[in-house]
């Protein structure tokens, strides 16, 4: 695909000046933006364009979200049509696109689910925490089943509760103290097993750790366990196949809800529509976002199993309804765009393509094991990680500056990659999550650029 419009340096200059004077950016240090910025003005397929004409291959699909790729005019048409017909009405009433989208999600999940719409992945998890708590109040009156069990080094969002659920100390430090309602257990990160064990002789010590925590906390105080099937942010930790079924069994054994975070993992990212479908489990609560609309519109949802939904069903006087609301939930324009996005995914078999191209990219990355600095290569579908180390024997992570150098080298050579890791002390992984429409030639370019980055920065 070619760049649609000519670069415009005057626009760029004016954007940079006004932005630096008035915008407060997330997570990046403003001082750095004074010398180096991307002013993204257009995008097509897997490529974004700076106003100065520079093209970047976006190997992260934005923030792990532009699954069908950039620049699909059908989605602009759907949004315009829907805005003309019905731009908005609160979701206390019904609307056509939201009903169509919920129906589609139910089908994709295999049936038996209701969908509650929100606007971001954080909100989807947050709504799930509240639904789990309310469910427990209905089902176990007089008891206090409110805790969420979560894994260290997980990321579940940016609001206070989702941050608390997350397990990255460095991300949380500036906002402490937290509520203490989120109890953390060991992460299934086999390359850096927290128990120093190896699979399969470990006999899933990480699952035993969860059970020990449930018993230690008191099962009658626990509402749910939240898991992202493949932990993305820490560096794409793919657990053993038995892990998620074993966690699901614990949930059944102790009467705890299983809350699966599919915010990144969902919508074809891992080679199936949802990552939990690799493992044959049927979660009670599922948070979805990002790929639901490929980020063409902000929309997300908490999907609840009908057994949970039933607990919210009754006469008005029983006061069992979902006791939360948000202004934009079920937004007809966002829902119409999301539905068409999913139809495109299905028509173009993008989940299958993710499995196929992911295997190709993984194979290319495995070739980089020739470098001593590459400690591990892993992934599922088009969710991949290249873990870099100072020393293969000790697995000592790269310093943040070294890892940043690899990311910067790639950017200077026109490829945008991500960086994962649990902060300064745990892991140092290059993450890849490109649009599912990425081509073989683009995969080759990612591998080639990383090859040169590792070699030329003498991390080796
Ligand atoms: C696994 C996971 N859950 C939840 C979120 C939060 O989503 P959002 O940024 O849309 O609030 C993210 C964001 O990256 C995520 O990676």
CSV table of N, CA and C in Angstrom, one decimal, residues 80-203:
chain,number,residue,atom,x,y,z
A,80,UNK,N,-20.1,6.8,9.6
A,80,UNK,CA,-20.8,8.0,9.1
A,80,UNK,C,-22.3,7.6,9.0
A,81,UNK,N,-22.6,6.5,8.4
A,81,UNK,CA,-24.0,6.0,8.3
A,81,UNK,C,-24.7,6.0,9.6
A,82,UNK,N,-24.0,5.4,10.6
A,82,UNK,CA,-24.6,5.2,11.9
A,82,UNK,C,-24.9,6.6,12.6
A,83,UNK,N,-23.9,7.5,12.4
A,83,UNK,CA,-24.0,8.8,13.0
A,83,UNK,C,-25.2,9.5,12.4
A,84,UNK,N,-25.4,9.4,11.1
A,84,UNK,CA,-26.6,10.0,10.5
A,84,UNK,C,-27.9,9.5,11.1
A,85,UNK,N,-27.9,8.1,11.3
A,85,UNK,CA,-29.2,7.5,11.7
A,85,UNK,C,-29.4,7.7,13.2
A,86,UNK,N,-28.5,7.3,14.0
A,86,UNK,CA,-28.6,7.4,15.5
A,86,UNK,C,-27.2,7.6,16.0
A,87,UNK,N,-26.9,8.8,16.5
A,87,UNK,CA,-25.5,9.1,17.0
A,87,UNK,C,-25.3,8.6,18.4
A,88,UNK,N,-26.4,8.6,19.2
A,88,UNK,CA,-26.2,8.2,20.6
A,88,UNK,C,-27.6,8.1,21.3
A,89,UNK,N,-27.7,7.2,22.1
A,89,UNK,CA,-28.7,7.1,23.2
A,89,UNK,C,-28.3,6.2,24.3
A,90,UNK,N,-28.6,6.5,25.6
A,90,UNK,CA,-28.0,5.7,26.6
A,90,UNK,C,-28.5,4.2,26.5
A,91,UNK,N,-27.6,3.3,27.0
A,91,UNK,CA,-27.9,1.9,26.8
A,91,UNK,C,-28.8,1.3,27.9
A,92,UNK,N,-29.5,2.2,28.6
A,92,UNK,CA,-30.7,1.7,29.4
A,92,UNK,C,-31.8,1.3,28.4
A,93,UNK,N,-31.7,2.0,27.2
A,93,UNK,CA,-32.6,1.5,26.1
A,93,UNK,C,-31.8,0.6,25.2
A,94,UNK,N,-32.5,0.0,24.2
A,94,UNK,CA,-31.8,-0.9,23.3
A,94,UNK,C,-31.4,-0.2,22.0
A,95,UNK,N,-30.4,-0.6,21.3
A,95,UNK,CA,-30.1,-0.1,20.0
A,95,UNK,C,-29.7,-1.2,19.1
A,96,UNK,N,-29.8,-0.9,17.8
A,96,UNK,CA,-29.6,-2.0,16.8
A,96,UNK,C,-28.1,-2.5,16.8
A,97,UNK,N,-27.1,-1.6,16.6
A,97,UNK,CA,-25.7,-2.1,16.5
A,97,UNK,C,-25.3,-2.8,17.8
A,98,UNK,N,-25.6,-2.3,19.0
A,98,UNK,CA,-25.2,-3.0,20.2
A,98,UNK,C,-25.8,-4.4,20.4
A,99,UNK,N,-27.1,-4.5,20.0
A,99,UNK,CA,-27.7,-5.8,20.0
A,99,UNK,C,-27.0,-6.8,19.1
A,100,UNK,N,-26.6,-6.2,17.9
A,100,UNK,CA,-26.0,-7.1,16.9
A,100,UNK,C,-24.6,-7.5,17.3
A,101,UNK,N,-23.9,-6.5,18.0
A,101,UNK,CA,-22.5,-6.8,18.4
A,101,UNK,C,-22.5,-7.9,19.6
A,102,UNK,N,-23.5,-7.7,20.5
A,102,UNK,CA,-23.5,-8.6,21.6
A,102,UNK,C,-23.9,-10.0,21.1
A,103,UNK,N,-24.8,-10.1,20.1
A,103,UNK,CA,-25.1,-11.4,19.5
A,103,UNK,C,-23.9,-12.0,18.9
A,104,UNK,N,-23.1,-11.2,18.2
A,104,UNK,CA,-21.9,-11.7,17.5
A,104,UNK,C,-20.9,-12.2,18.5
A,105,UNK,N,-20.7,-11.4,19.6
A,105,UNK,CA,-19.8,-11.9,20.7
A,105,UNK,C,-20.2,-13.2,21.3
A,106,UNK,N,-21.5,-13.3,21.5
A,106,UNK,CA,-22.0,-14.5,22.1
A,106,UNK,C,-21.7,-15.7,21.2
A,107,UNK,N,-21.9,-15.5,19.9
A,107,UNK,CA,-21.6,-16.6,18.9
A,107,UNK,C,-20.1,-16.9,19.0
A,108,UNK,N,-19.3,-15.9,18.9
A,108,UNK,CA,-17.8,-16.1,18.9
A,108,UNK,C,-17.4,-16.9,20.2
A,109,UNK,N,-18.1,-16.6,21.3
A,109,UNK,CA,-17.7,-17.3,22.5
A,109,UNK,C,-18.3,-18.7,22.7
A,110,UNK,N,-19.0,-19.1,21.7
A,110,UNK,CA,-19.6,-20.4,21.7
A,110,UNK,C,-21.0,-20.5,22.3
A,111,UNK,N,-21.6,-19.3,22.6
A,111,UNK,CA,-23.0,-19.3,23.2
A,111,UNK,C,-23.0,-19.3,24.7
A,112,UNK,N,-24.1,-18.7,25.3
A,112,UNK,CA,-24.2,-18.8,26.7
A,112,UNK,C,-23.7,-17.5,27.4
A,113,UNK,N,-23.6,-16.4,26.7
A,113,UNK,CA,-23.0,-15.2,27.4
A,113,UNK,C,-23.8,-14.0,27.1
A,114,UNK,N,-23.8,-13.0,28.0
A,114,UNK,CA,-24.4,-11.7,27.9
A,114,UNK,C,-23.2,-10.7,27.9
A,115,UNK,N,-23.4,-9.6,27.2
A,115,UNK,CA,-22.3,-8.6,27.1
A,115,UNK,C,-22.7,-7.2,27.7
A,116,UNK,N,-21.9,-6.7,28.6
A,116,UNK,CA,-22.0,-5.4,29.2
A,116,UNK,C,-21.0,-4.5,28.6
A,117,UNK,N,-21.4,-3.4,27.9
A,117,UNK,CA,-20.5,-2.5,27.2
A,117,UNK,C,-19.9,-1.4,28.0
A,118,UNK,N,-18.6,-1.2,27.8
A,118,UNK,CA,-17.9,-0.1,28.4
A,118,UNK,C,-17.0,0.5,27.3
A,119,UNK,N,-16.0,1.3,27.7
A,119,UNK,CA,-15.2,2.1,26.8
A,119,UNK,C,-13.7,1.8,26.7
A,120,UNK,N,-13.2,1.0,27.6
A,120,UNK,CA,-11.7,0.7,27.6
A,120,UNK,C,-11.5,-0.6,28.3
A,121,UNK,N,-10.3,-1.1,28.1
A,121,UNK,CA,-10.0,-2.4,28.8
A,121,UNK,C,-10.0,-2.3,30.3
A,122,UNK,N,-9.5,-1.1,30.8
A,122,UNK,CA,-9.5,-0.9,32.2
A,122,UNK,C,-10.9,-1.0,32.8
A,123,UNK,N,-11.8,-0.3,32.1
A,123,UNK,CA,-13.2,-0.3,32.5
A,123,UNK,C,-13.8,-1.7,32.4
A,124,UNK,N,-13.4,-2.5,31.4
A,124,UNK,CA,-14.0,-3.8,31.3
A,124,UNK,C,-13.6,-4.7,32.5
A,125,UNK,N,-12.3,-4.6,32.9
A,125,UNK,CA,-11.9,-5.3,34.1
A,125,UNK,C,-12.5,-4.8,35.3
A,126,UNK,N,-12.6,-3.5,35.4
A,126,UNK,CA,-13.2,-2.8,36.6
A,126,UNK,C,-14.7,-3.3,36.7
A,127,UNK,N,-15.4,-3.3,35.6
A,127,UNK,CA,-16.8,-3.7,35.7
A,127,UNK,C,-16.9,-5.1,36.1
A,128,UNK,N,-15.9,-6.0,35.6
A,128,UNK,CA,-15.9,-7.4,36.0
A,128,UNK,C,-15.7,-7.6,37.5
A,129,UNK,N,-14.8,-6.8,38.1
A,129,UNK,CA,-14.6,-6.9,39.5
A,129,UNK,C,-15.9,-6.6,40.3
A,130,UNK,N,-16.6,-5.6,39.8
A,130,UNK,CA,-17.9,-5.2,40.5
A,130,UNK,C,-19.0,-6.2,40.2
A,131,UNK,N,-19.0,-6.7,39.0
A,131,UNK,CA,-20.0,-7.8,38.8
A,131,UNK,C,-19.7,-9.0,39.6
A,132,UNK,N,-18.4,-9.4,39.8
A,132,UNK,CA,-18.1,-10.5,40.6
A,132,UNK,C,-18.5,-10.3,42.1
A,133,UNK,N,-18.2,-9.1,42.6
A,133,UNK,CA,-18.6,-8.8,44.0
A,133,UNK,C,-20.1,-8.8,44.2
A,134,UNK,N,-20.8,-8.2,43.2
A,134,UNK,CA,-22.3,-8.1,43.3
A,134,UNK,C,-22.9,-9.5,43.3
A,135,UNK,N,-22.3,-10.3,42.4
A,135,UNK,CA,-22.8,-11.7,42.2
A,135,UNK,C,-22.6,-12.4,43.6
A,136,UNK,N,-21.5,-12.3,44.2
A,136,UNK,CA,-21.2,-12.9,45.5
A,136,UNK,C,-22.2,-12.5,46.5
A,137,UNK,N,-22.5,-11.2,46.5
A,137,UNK,CA,-23.5,-10.6,47.5
A,137,UNK,C,-24.8,-11.3,47.3
A,138,UNK,N,-25.2,-11.5,46.0
A,138,UNK,CA,-26.5,-12.2,45.7
A,138,UNK,C,-26.5,-13.6,46.2
A,139,UNK,N,-25.4,-14.3,45.8
A,139,UNK,CA,-25.4,-15.8,45.9
A,139,UNK,C,-25.0,-16.2,47.3
A,140,UNK,N,-24.2,-15.4,48.0
A,140,UNK,CA,-23.7,-15.8,49.4
A,140,UNK,C,-24.1,-14.6,50.4
A,141,UNK,N,-25.4,-14.4,50.6
A,141,UNK,CA,-25.7,-13.3,51.4
A,141,UNK,C,-25.2,-13.4,52.8
A,142,UNK,N,-24.7,-12.3,53.4
A,142,UNK,CA,-24.1,-12.4,54.7
A,142,UNK,C,-22.6,-12.8,54.7
A,143,UNK,N,-22.1,-13.2,53.6
A,143,UNK,CA,-20.6,-13.5,53.5
A,143,UNK,C,-19.9,-12.4,52.8
A,144,UNK,N,-18.6,-12.4,52.9
A,144,UNK,CA,-17.8,-11.3,52.4
A,144,UNK,C,-16.8,-11.9,51.3
A,145,UNK,N,-17.3,-12.2,50.2
A,145,UNK,CA,-16.5,-12.8,49.1
A,145,UNK,C,-16.2,-11.6,48.2
A,146,UNK,N,-15.1,-11.0,48.4
A,146,UNK,CA,-14.8,-9.8,47.7
A,146,UNK,C,-13.4,-9.7,47.1
A,147,UNK,N,-12.5,-10.6,47.4
A,147,UNK,CA,-11.1,-10.5,47.0
A,147,UNK,C,-10.9,-11.0,45.5
A,148,UNK,N,-10.0,-10.4,44.9
A,148,UNK,CA,-9.6,-10.9,43.6
A,148,UNK,C,-8.2,-11.4,43.7
A,149,UNK,N,-8.0,-12.6,43.2
A,149,UNK,CA,-6.6,-13.1,43.1
A,149,UNK,C,-6.0,-12.8,41.7
A,150,UNK,N,-4.8,-12.3,41.7
A,150,UNK,CA,-4.2,-11.9,40.5
A,150,UNK,C,-2.7,-12.3,40.5
A,151,UNK,N,-2.1,-12.2,39.4
A,151,UNK,CA,-0.7,-12.7,39.3
A,151,UNK,C,0.3,-11.5,39.4
A,152,UNK,N,1.4,-11.7,40.0
A,152,UNK,CA,2.5,-10.7,39.9
A,152,UNK,C,2.9,-10.5,38.5
A,153,UNK,N,3.3,-9.3,38.2
A,153,UNK,CA,3.7,-8.9,36.8
A,153,UNK,C,2.6,-8.9,35.8
A,154,UNK,N,1.3,-9.0,36.2
A,154,UNK,CA,0.2,-8.8,35.3
A,154,UNK,C,0.0,-7.4,35.1
A,155,UNK,N,-0.6,-7.0,34.0
A,155,UNK,CA,-1.2,-5.7,33.8
A,155,UNK,C,-2.6,-5.8,33.4
A,156,UNK,N,-3.5,-5.1,34.1
A,156,UNK,CA,-4.9,-5.2,33.8
A,156,UNK,C,-5.6,-3.8,33.6
A,157,UNK,N,-4.8,-2.7,33.6
A,157,UNK,CA,-5.4,-1.4,33.4
A,157,UNK,C,-4.8,-0.3,34.2
A,158,UNK,N,-5.3,0.9,34.0
A,158,UNK,CA,-4.7,2.1,34.6
A,158,UNK,C,-5.5,2.7,35.7
A,159,UNK,N,-6.8,2.3,35.9
A,159,UNK,CA,-7.6,2.8,37.0
A,159,UNK,C,-7.0,2.3,38.4
A,160,UNK,N,-7.4,2.9,39.5
A,160,UNK,CA,-6.8,2.4,40.7
A,160,UNK,C,-7.0,1.0,41.0
A,161,UNK,N,-8.2,0.5,40.8
A,161,UNK,CA,-8.5,-1.0,41.1
A,161,UNK,C,-7.8,-1.9,40.1
A,162,UNK,N,-7.7,-1.5,38.8
A,162,UNK,CA,-7.1,-2.4,37.8
A,162,UNK,C,-5.5,-2.3,38.0
A,163,UNK,N,-5.1,-1.2,38.5
A,163,UNK,CA,-3.6,-1.1,38.8
A,163,UNK,C,-3.3,-1.9,40.0
A,164,UNK,N,-4.2,-1.9,41.0
A,164,UNK,CA,-4.0,-2.7,42.2
A,164,UNK,C,-4.0,-4.2,41.8
A,165,UNK,N,-4.9,-4.6,40.9
A,165,UNK,CA,-5.0,-6.0,40.4
A,165,UNK,C,-3.7,-6.3,39.7
A,166,UNK,N,-3.1,-5.4,39.0
A,166,UNK,CA,-1.8,-5.6,38.3
A,166,UNK,C,-0.8,-5.9,39.3
A,167,UNK,N,0.3,-6.5,38.8
A,167,UNK,CA,1.3,-7.0,39.7
A,167,UNK,C,2.7,-6.4,39.4
A,168,UNK,N,2.8,-5.1,38.9
A,168,UNK,CA,4.0,-4.5,38.6
A,168,UNK,C,4.3,-3.4,39.6
A,169,UNK,N,5.2,-3.7,40.6
A,169,UNK,CA,5.4,-2.8,41.6
A,169,UNK,C,5.8,-1.4,41.1
A,170,UNK,N,6.7,-1.3,40.1
A,170,UNK,CA,7.2,0.0,39.7
A,170,UNK,C,6.0,0.8,39.1
A,171,UNK,N,5.1,0.2,38.5
A,171,UNK,CA,3.9,1.0,37.9
A,171,UNK,C,3.0,1.5,39.0
A,172,UNK,N,3.0,0.8,40.2
A,172,UNK,CA,2.1,1.1,41.2
A,172,UNK,C,2.6,2.1,42.3
A,173,UNK,N,4.0,2.1,42.3
A,173,UNK,CA,4.6,2.8,43.5
A,173,UNK,C,4.2,4.2,43.7
A,174,UNK,N,3.9,4.9,42.6
A,174,UNK,CA,3.6,6.4,42.8
A,174,UNK,C,2.2,6.6,43.2
A,175,UNK,N,1.4,5.5,43.3
A,175,UNK,CA,0.0,5.7,43.6
A,175,UNK,C,-0.4,5.0,44.9
A,176,UNK,N,0.5,4.4,45.6
A,176,UNK,CA,0.2,3.6,46.8
A,176,UNK,C,-0.2,4.6,47.9
A,177,UNK,N,-1.0,4.1,48.9
A,177,UNK,CA,-1.3,2.7,49.1
A,177,UNK,C,-2.6,2.3,48.4
A,178,UNK,N,-2.8,1.0,48.2
A,178,UNK,CA,-4.0,0.5,47.5
A,178,UNK,C,-4.9,-0.2,48.6
A,179,UNK,N,-6.0,-0.8,48.1
A,179,UNK,CA,-7.0,-1.3,49.0
A,179,UNK,C,-6.6,-2.5,49.7
A,180,UNK,N,-5.8,-3.4,49.1
A,180,UNK,CA,-5.5,-4.7,49.7
A,180,UNK,C,-6.6,-5.7,49.4
A,181,UNK,N,-7.5,-5.4,48.5
A,181,UNK,CA,-8.5,-6.4,48.1
A,181,UNK,C,-8.0,-7.3,47.0
A,182,UNK,N,-6.8,-7.0,46.5
A,182,UNK,CA,-6.2,-7.8,45.4
A,182,UNK,C,-5.0,-8.5,45.9
A,183,UNK,N,-5.1,-9.9,45.8
A,183,UNK,CA,-4.1,-10.7,46.4
A,183,UNK,C,-3.3,-11.3,45.3
A,184,UNK,N,-1.9,-11.2,45.4
A,184,UNK,CA,-1.1,-11.7,44.3
A,184,UNK,C,-0.5,-13.0,44.5
A,185,UNK,N,-0.4,-13.7,43.3
A,185,UNK,CA,0.2,-15.1,43.3
A,185,UNK,C,1.3,-15.1,42.2
A,186,UNK,N,2.1,-16.2,42.2
A,186,UNK,CA,3.2,-16.3,41.3
A,186,UNK,C,2.7,-16.4,39.8
A,187,UNK,N,3.5,-15.7,39.0
A,187,UNK,CA,3.2,-15.7,37.5
A,187,UNK,C,3.7,-16.9,36.8
A,188,UNK,N,3.0,-17.4,35.8
A,188,UNK,CA,3.5,-18.6,35.1
A,188,UNK,C,4.4,-18.1,34.0
A,189,UNK,N,5.6,-17.7,34.3
A,189,UNK,CA,6.6,-17.1,33.4
A,189,UNK,C,7.7,-18.1,33.4
A,190,UNK,N,7.6,-19.1,32.5
A,190,UNK,CA,8.5,-20.3,32.6
A,190,UNK,C,10.0,-20.0,32.5
A,191,UNK,N,10.3,-19.0,31.6
A,191,UNK,CA,11.7,-18.7,31.4
A,191,UNK,C,12.4,-18.2,32.7
A,192,UNK,N,11.6,-17.5,33.5
A,192,UNK,CA,12.1,-17.0,34.8
A,192,UNK,C,11.2,-17.5,35.9
A,193,UNK,N,11.1,-18.8,35.9
A,193,UNK,CA,10.1,-19.4,36.9
A,193,UNK,C,10.4,-18.9,38.3
A,194,UNK,N,9.4,-18.3,39.0
A,194,UNK,CA,9.6,-17.8,40.3
A,194,UNK,C,10.0,-18.8,41.3
A,195,UNK,N,9.8,-20.1,41.0
A,195,UNK,CA,10.2,-21.2,41.9
A,195,UNK,C,11.5,-21.8,41.5
A,196,UNK,N,12.1,-21.3,40.4
A,196,UNK,CA,13.4,-21.8,40.0
A,196,UNK,C,13.3,-23.2,39.4
A,197,UNK,N,12.0,-23.6,39.0
A,197,UNK,CA,11.8,-24.9,38.4
A,197,UNK,C,11.7,-24.9,36.9
A,198,UNK,N,11.6,-26.1,36.3
A,198,UNK,CA,11.4,-26.2,34.9
A,198,UNK,C,10.2,-27.0,34.6
A,199,UNK,N,9.5,-26.7,33.5
A,199,UNK,CA,8.4,-27.4,33.1
A,199,UNK,C,8.9,-28.7,32.3
A,200,UNK,N,8.3,-29.9,32.4
A,200,UNK,CA,7.1,-30.2,33.2
A,200,UNK,C,7.4,-30.7,34.6
A,201,UNK,N,8.7,-30.8,35.0
A,201,UNK,CA,9.0,-31.4,36.3
A,201,UNK,C,8.5,-30.5,37.4
A,202,UNK,N,8.2,-29.3,37.1
A,202,UNK,CA,7.7,-28.3,38.1
A,202,UNK,C,6.3,-28.8,38.7
A,203,UNK,N,5.6,-29.6,37.9
A,203,UNK,CA,4.3,-30.0,38.2
A,203,UNK,C,3.4,-28.8,38.5
